[in-house]
C-alpha positions as protocol buffer text, in pm:
chain_id: "A"
residue {
  index: 1
  type: MET
  ca { x: -3730 y: 2475 z: -3853 }
}
residue {
  index: 2
  type: SER
  ca { x: -3928 y: 2339 z: -4148 }
}
residue {
  index: 3
  type: LYS
  ca { x: -4123 y: 2013 z: -4164 }
}
residue {
  index: 4
  type: LYS
  ca { x: -3861 y: 1876 z: -4403 }
}
residue {
  index: 5
  type: GLU
  ca { x: -3583 y: 1956 z: -4153 }
}
residue {
  index: 6
  type: ILE
  ca { x: -3760 y: 1788 z: -3859 }
}
residue {
  index: 7
  type: LYS
  ca { x: -3821 y: 1481 z: -4072 }
}
residue {
  index: 8
  type: GLN
  ca { x: -3450 y: 1478 z: -4157 }
}
residue {
  index: 9
  type: TYR
  ca { x: -3356 y: 1504 z: -3788 }
}
residue {
  index: 10
  type: ILE
  ca { x: -3580 y: 1208 z: -3704 }
}
residue {
  index: 11
  type: LEU
  ca { x: -3435 y: 998 z: -3988 }
}
residue {
  index: 12
  type: GLU
  ca { x: -3082 y: 1087 z: -3877 }
}
residue {
  index: 13
  type: ASP
  ca { x: -3163 y: 972 z: -3524 }
}
residue {
  index: 14
  type: PHE
  ca { x: -3297 y: 648 z: -3670 }
}
residue {
  index: 15
  type: TYR
  ca { x: -2984 y: 609 z: -3885 }
}
residue {
  index: 16
  type: ARG
  ca { x: -2767 y: 622 z: -3572 }
}
residue {
  index: 17
  type: TYR
  ca { x: -2938 y: 302 z: -3450 }
}
residue {
  index: 18
  type: TYR
  ca { x: -2933 y: 95 z: -3768 }
}
residue {
  index: 19
  type: GLY
  ca { x: -2681 y: 254 z: -4003 }
}
residue {
  index: 20
  type: LYS
  ca { x: -2896 y: 230 z: -4310 }
}
residue {
  index: 21
  type: GLN
  ca { x: -3162 y: 426 z: -4482 }
}
residue {
  index: 22
  type: THR
  ca { x: -3498 y: 256 z: -4464 }
}
residue {
  index: 23
  type: ASN
  ca { x: -3842 y: 263 z: -4612 }
}
residue {
  index: 24
  type: LYS
  ca { x: -4139 y: 418 z: -4435 }
}
residue {
  index: 25
  type: LYS
  ca { x: -4293 y: 85 z: -4330 }
}
residue {
  index: 26
  type: THR
  ca { x: -3976 y: -34 z: -4154 }
}
residue {
  index: 27
  type: TYR
  ca { x: -3924 y: 304 z: -3989 }
}
residue {
  index: 28
  type: LEU
  ca { x: -4279 y: 316 z: -3852 }
}
residue {
  index: 29
  type: ARG
  ca { x: -4250 y: -37 z: -3715 }
}
residue {
  index: 30
  type: TYR
  ca { x: -3939 y: 58 z: -3516 }
}
residue {
  index: 31
  type: ALA
  ca { x: -4071 y: 403 z: -3424 }
}
residue {
  index: 32
  type: TYR
  ca { x: -4362 y: 248 z: -3236 }
}
residue {
  index: 33
  type: THR
  ca { x: -4191 y: -60 z: -3091 }
}
residue {
  index: 34
  type: TYR
  ca { x: -3835 y: 40 z: -3006 }
}
residue {
  index: 35
  type: PRO
  ca { x: -3844 y: 262 z: -2693 }
}
residue {
  index: 36
  type: ASN
  ca { x: -3538 y: 474 z: -2773 }
}
residue {
  index: 37
  type: ILE
  ca { x: -3655 y: 561 z: -3124 }
}
residue {
  index: 38
  type: ALA
  ca { x: -4014 y: 619 z: -3011 }
}
residue {
  index: 39
  type: PHE
  ca { x: -3897 y: 854 z: -2739 }
}
residue {
  index: 40
  type: THR
  ca { x: -3663 y: 1066 z: -2954 }
}
residue {
  index: 41
  type: ARG
  ca { x: -3925 y: 1084 z: -3231 }
}
residue {
  index: 42
  type: ASN
  ca { x: -4192 y: 1216 z: -2993 }
}
residue {
  index: 43
  type: LEU
  ca { x: -3942 y: 1450 z: -2829 }
}
residue {
  index: 44
  type: ARG
  ca { x: -3857 y: 1607 z: -3165 }
}
residue {
  index: 45
  type: LEU
  ca { x: -4219 y: 1628 z: -3284 }
}
residue {
  index: 46
  type: ALA
  ca { x: -4344 y: 1786 z: -2959 }
}
residue {
  index: 47
  type: LYS
  ca { x: -4076 y: 2054 z: -2989 }
}
residue {
  index: 48
  type: TYR
  ca { x: -4151 y: 2108 z: -3360 }
}
residue {
  index: 49
  type: TYR
  ca { x: -4529 y: 2149 z: -3318 }
}
residue {
  index: 50
  type: GLN
  ca { x: -4503 y: 2363 z: -3004 }
}
residue {
  index: 51
  type: ASP
  ca { x: -4561 y: 2689 z: -3197 }
}
residue {
  index: 52
  type: LYS
  ca { x: -4716 y: 2548 z: -3514 }
}
residue {
  index: 53
  type: ASN
  ca { x: -5018 y: 2327 z: -3442 }
}
residue {
  index: 54
  type: ILE
  ca { x: -5171 y: 2317 z: -3094 }
}
residue {
  index: 55
  type: LEU
  ca { x: -5354 y: 1984 z: -3141 }
}
residue {
  index: 56
  type: LYS
  ca { x: -5049 y: 1802 z: -3274 }
}
residue {
  index: 57
  type: TYR
  ca { x: -4838 y: 1968 z: -3006 }
}
residue {
  index: 58
  type: ILE
  ca { x: -5067 y: 1837 z: -2731 }
}
residue {
  index: 59
  type: TRP
  ca { x: -5073 y: 1489 z: -2888 }
}
residue {
  index: 60
  type: TYR
  ca { x: -4694 y: 1461 z: -2913 }
}
residue {
  index: 61
  type: LYS
  ca { x: -4641 y: 1623 z: -2575 }
}
residue {
  index: 62
  type: LEU
  ca { x: -4871 y: 1365 z: -2414 }
}
residue {
  index: 63
  type: ARG
  ca { x: -4696 y: 1080 z: -2599 }
}
residue {
  index: 64
  type: HIS
  ca { x: -4359 y: 1223 z: -2494 }
}
residue {
  index: 65
  type: ARG
  ca { x: -4474 y: 1248 z: -2132 }
}
residue {
  index: 66
  type: LYS
  ca { x: -4605 y: 888 z: -2136 }
}
residue {
  index: 67
  type: LEU
  ca { x: -4273 y: 755 z: -2269 }
}
residue {
  index: 68
  type: PHE
  ca { x: -4087 y: 989 z: -2030 }
}
residue {
  index: 69
  type: TYR
  ca { x: -4230 y: 796 z: -1734 }
}
residue {
  index: 70
  type: LYS
  ca { x: -4258 y: 453 z: -1893 }
}
residue {
  index: 71
  type: TYR
  ca { x: -3890 y: 426 z: -1992 }
}
residue {
  index: 72
  type: SER
  ca { x: -3729 y: 670 z: -1742 }
}
residue {
  index: 73
  type: PHE
  ca { x: -3599 y: 908 z: -2006 }
}
residue {
  index: 74
  type: GLN
  ca { x: -3622 y: 1237 z: -1818 }
}
residue {
  index: 75
  type: ILE
  ca { x: -3539 y: 1454 z: -2116 }
}
residue {
  index: 76
  type: PRO
  ca { x: -3773 y: 1752 z: -2161 }
}
residue {
  index: 77
  type: PHE
  ca { x: -3863 y: 1826 z: -2522 }
}
residue {
  index: 78
  type: GLU
  ca { x: -3744 y: 2185 z: -2473 }
}
residue {
  index: 79
  type: THR
  ca { x: -3384 y: 2061 z: -2445 }
}
residue {
  index: 80
  type: ASN
  ca { x: -3162 y: 2178 z: -2732 }
}
residue {
  index: 81
  type: ILE
  ca { x: -3045 y: 1851 z: -2891 }
}
residue {
  index: 82
  type: GLY
  ca { x: -2845 y: 1830 z: -3214 }
}
residue {
  index: 83
  type: ARG
  ca { x: -2872 y: 1585 z: -3502 }
}
residue {
  index: 84
  type: GLY
  ca { x: -2804 y: 1214 z: -3471 }
}
residue {
  index: 85
  type: PHE
  ca { x: -2905 y: 1172 z: -3106 }
}
residue {
  index: 86
  type: TYR
  ca { x: -2855 y: 816 z: -2976 }
}
residue {
  index: 87
  type: LEU
  ca { x: -2980 y: 666 z: -2651 }
}
residue {
  index: 88
  type: ALA
  ca { x: -2791 y: 340 z: -2610 }
}
residue {
  index: 89
  type: HIS
  ca { x: -3021 y: 180 z: -2351 }
}
residue {
  index: 90
  type: PHE
  ca { x: -3337 y: 291 z: -2181 }
}
residue {
  index: 91
  type: GLY
  ca { x: -3353 y: 366 z: -1813 }
}
residue {
  index: 92
  type: ASN
  ca { x: -3278 y: 655 z: -1580 }
}
residue {
  index: 93
  type: ILE
  ca { x: -3138 y: 910 z: -1821 }
}
residue {
  index: 94
  type: ILE
  ca { x: -3180 y: 1262 z: -1682 }
}
residue {
  index: 95
  type: ILE
  ca { x: -3100 y: 1575 z: -1882 }
}
residue {
  index: 96
  type: ASN
  ca { x: -3177 y: 1929 z: -1765 }
}
residue {
  index: 97
  type: GLN
  ca { x: -3380 y: 2123 z: -2020 }
}
residue {
  index: 98
  type: SER
  ca { x: -3127 y: 2409 z: -2025 }
}
residue {
  index: 99
  type: SER
  ca { x: -2844 y: 2180 z: -2136 }
}
residue {
  index: 100
  type: ILE
  ca { x: -2718 y: 2204 z: -2493 }
}
residue {
  index: 101
  type: ILE
  ca { x: -2626 y: 1881 z: -2670 }
}
residue {
  index: 102
  type: GLY
  ca { x: -2439 y: 1869 z: -3002 }
}
residue {
  index: 103
  type: ASN
  ca { x: -2454 y: 1633 z: -3299 }
}
residue {
  index: 104
  type: ASN
  ca { x: -2372 y: 1260 z: -3293 }
}
residue {
  index: 105
  type: VAL
  ca { x: -2398 y: 1233 z: -2915 }
}
residue {
  index: 106
  type: SER
  ca { x: -2441 y: 884 z: -2766 }
}
residue {
  index: 107
  type: ILE
  ca { x: -2572 y: 844 z: -2412 }
}
residue {
  index: 108
  type: ALA
  ca { x: -2581 y: 520 z: -2211 }
}
residue {
  index: 109
  type: GLN
  ca { x: -2814 y: 430 z: -1924 }
}
residue {
  index: 110
  type: GLY
  ca { x: -2798 y: 602 z: -1588 }
}
residue {
  index: 111
  type: VAL
  ca { x: -2647 y: 925 z: -1722 }
}
residue {
  index: 112
  type: THR
  ca { x: -2725 y: 1257 z: -1552 }
}
residue {
  index: 113
  type: ILE
  ca { x: -2660 y: 1589 z: -1726 }
}
residue {
  index: 114
  type: GLY
  ca { x: -2765 y: 1846 z: -1472 }
}
residue {
  index: 115
  type: LYS
  ca { x: -2760 y: 2194 z: -1334 }
}
residue {
  index: 116
  type: THR
  ca { x: -2554 y: 2336 z: -1052 }
}
residue {
  index: 117
  type: ASN
  ca { x: -2734 y: 2612 z: -862 }
}
residue {
  index: 118
  type: ARG
  ca { x: -2444 y: 2785 z: -689 }
}
residue {
  index: 119
  type: GLY
  ca { x: -2080 y: 2875 z: -719 }
}
residue {
  index: 120
  type: LYS
  ca { x: -1870 y: 2975 z: -1019 }
}
residue {
  index: 121
  type: LYS
  ca { x: -2006 y: 2687 z: -1228 }
}
residue {
  index: 122
  type: ALA
  ca { x: -2377 y: 2758 z: -1170 }
}
residue {
  index: 123
  type: GLY
  ca { x: -2574 y: 2653 z: -1477 }
}
residue {
  index: 124
  type: CYS
  ca { x: -2598 y: 2365 z: -1723 }
}
residue {
  index: 125
  type: PRO
  ca { x: -2347 y: 2185 z: -1948 }
}
residue {
  index: 126
  type: ARG
  ca { x: -2286 y: 2245 z: -2318 }
}
residue {
  index: 127
  type: ILE
  ca { x: -2182 y: 1926 z: -2494 }
}
residue {
  index: 128
  type: GLY
  ca { x: -2005 y: 1932 z: -2831 }
}
residue {
  index: 129
  type: ASP
  ca { x: -2024 y: 1702 z: -3132 }
}
residue {
  index: 130
  type: ASN
  ca { x: -1921 y: 1336 z: -3146 }
}
residue {
  index: 131
  type: VAL
  ca { x: -1937 y: 1278 z: -2772 }
}
residue {
  index: 132
  type: TRP
  ca { x: -1984 y: 935 z: -2614 }
}
residue {
  index: 133
  type: ILE
  ca { x: -2111 y: 931 z: -2255 }
}
residue {
  index: 134
  type: GLY
  ca { x: -2077 y: 602 z: -2066 }
}
residue {
  index: 135
  type: ALA
  ca { x: -2316 y: 442 z: -1820 }
}
residue {
  index: 136
  type: ASN
  ca { x: -2384 y: 625 z: -1492 }
}
residue {
  index: 137
  type: ALA
  ca { x: -2168 y: 925 z: -1581 }
}
residue {
  index: 138
  type: VAL
  ca { x: -2263 y: 1255 z: -1419 }
}
residue {
  index: 139
  type: ILE
  ca { x: -2201 y: 1587 z: -1595 }
}
residue {
  index: 140
  type: VAL
  ca { x: -2299 y: 1900 z: -1400 }
}
residue {
  index: 141
  type: GLY
  ca { x: -2250 y: 2274 z: -1399 }
}
residue {
  index: 142
  type: ASN
  ca { x: -2190 y: 2551 z: -1647 }
}
residue {
  index: 143
  type: ILE
  ca { x: -1915 y: 2365 z: -1828 }
}
residue {
  index: 144
  type: THR
  ca { x: -1822 y: 2295 z: -2187 }
}
residue {
  index: 145
  type: ILE
  ca { x: -1748 y: 1949 z: -2320 }
}
residue {
  index: 146
  type: GLY
  ca { x: -1551 y: 1978 z: -2644 }
}
residue {
  index: 147
  type: ASN
  ca { x: -1588 y: 1776 z: -2964 }
}
residue {
  index: 148
  type: ASN
  ca { x: -1472 y: 1416 z: -2995 }
}
residue {
  index: 149
  type: VAL
  ca { x: -1478 y: 1343 z: -2621 }
}
residue {
  index: 150
  type: LEU
  ca { x: -1525 y: 1004 z: -2456 }
}
residue {
  index: 151
  type: ILE
  ca { x: -1660 y: 1016 z: -2101 }
}
residue {
  index: 152
  type: ALA
  ca { x: -1597 y: 682 z: -1932 }
}
residue {
  index: 153
  type: PRO
  ca { x: -1866 y: 506 z: -1729 }
}
residue {
  index: 154
  type: LEU
  ca { x: -1905 y: 626 z: -1368 }
}
residue {
  index: 155
  type: SER
  ca { x: -1716 y: 951 z: -1434 }
}
residue {
  index: 156
  type: TYR
  ca { x: -1808 y: 1272 z: -1252 }
}
residue {
  index: 157
  type: VAL
  ca { x: -1746 y: 1576 z: -1471 }
}
residue {
  index: 158
  type: ASN
  ca { x: -1775 y: 1929 z: -1335 }
}
residue {
  index: 159
  type: VAL
  ca { x: -1489 y: 2096 z: -1525 }
}
residue {
  index: 160
  type: ASP
  ca { x: -1443 y: 2204 z: -1886 }
}
residue {
  index: 161
  type: ILE
  ca { x: -1317 y: 1925 z: -2111 }
}
residue {
  index: 162
  type: PRO
  ca { x: -1111 y: 2014 z: -2421 }
}
residue {
  index: 163
  type: SER
  ca { x: -1181 y: 1850 z: -2756 }
}
residue {
  index: 164
  type: ASN
  ca { x: -1012 y: 1518 z: -2836 }
}
residue {
  index: 165
  type: SER
  ca { x: -1004 y: 1387 z: -2480 }
}
residue {
  index: 166
  type: ILE
  ca { x: -1096 y: 1090 z: -2268 }
}
residue {
  index: 167
  type: VAL
  ca { x: -1241 y: 1159 z: -1923 }
}
residue {
  index: 168
  type: ILE
  ca { x: -1211 y: 899 z: -1648 }
}
residue {
  index: 169
  type: GLY
  ca { x: -1311 y: 884 z: -1283 }
}
residue {
  index: 170
  type: ASN
  ca { x: -1409 y: 1103 z: -993 }
}
residue {
  index: 171
  type: PRO
  ca { x: -1261 y: 1360 z: -983 }
}
residue {
  index: 172
  type: ALA
  ca { x: -1241 y: 1373 z: -1360 }
}
residue {
  index: 173
  type: LYS
  ca { x: -901 y: 1288 z: -1503 }
}
residue {
  index: 174
  type: ILE
  ca { x: -854 y: 1426 z: -1855 }
}
residue {
  index: 175
  type: ILE
  ca { x: -640 y: 1229 z: -2101 }
}
residue {
  index: 176
  type: PRO
  ca { x: -572 y: 1399 z: -2437 }
}
residue {
  index: 177
  type: LYS
  ca { x: -626 y: 1157 z: -2727 }
}
residue {
  index: 178
  type: GLU
  ca { x: -682 y: 1214 z: -3096 }
}
residue {
  index: 179
  type: ASN
  ca { x: -983 y: 1020 z: -3227 }
}
residue {
  index: 180
  type: ALA
  ca { x: -1100 y: 956 z: -2871 }
}
residue {
  index: 181
  type: THR
  ca { x: -1443 y: 833 z: -2982 }
}
residue {
  index: 182
  type: GLN
  ca { x: -1329 y: 626 z: -3281 }
}
residue {
  index: 183
  type: GLY
  ca { x: -1520 y: 298 z: -3267 }
}
residue {
  index: 184
  type: TYR
  ca { x: -1763 y: 434 z: -3007 }
}
residue {
  index: 185
  type: ILE
  ca { x: -1976 y: 668 z: -3216 }
}
residue {
  index: 186
  type: GLU
  ca { x: -2154 y: 418 z: -3438 }
}
residue {
  index: 187
  type: ASN
  ca { x: -2322 y: 526 z: -3762 }
}
residue {
  index: 188
  type: ALA
  ca { x: -2228 y: 890 z: -3725 }
}
residue {
  index: 189
  type: ILE
  ca { x: -2410 y: 1130 z: -3952 }
}
residue {
  index: 190
  type: ASN
  ca { x: -2216 y: 1374 z: -4165 }
}
residue {
  index: 191
  type: ILE
  ca { x: -2250 y: 1727 z: -4032 }
}
């Protein structure tokens, strides 16, 4: 990934929050004062500099770790996260580093995306594009969440979810619906 591409990823994350392109001064103000933006920015920069510049890598890794504990975003920078990542609220978001997250994914507070260590579904989830995950939802196991999926708050998901679906409850009840995330994925970036 080039420096231009990582900058674009960071600006796309920022766009998801405010829906407008901005100048550098405004961006920097929000990047250092708004916890969600500060966290995703440091997450992306730590991953980018990991193999490129050891001093910058250490700096961003330390900043990432500080915000990791301060705001309870337990998202390792090694996690494979697509463009337009949006953390709706800060607090108790846990994502396993082996999970794969697509583009235009919105995550609310209290969400856990984790690993299952045994059984047929041992492993971590793969989440598609344009997915909205509600508060306190739990997604575990080697499962695939399709594109354009809405996972309702307090849902427990440990099965594959097809694209264009709404998931509700525990155990997960799958309701097919075209445009399931329409009105939920705010300021989506074009992929």
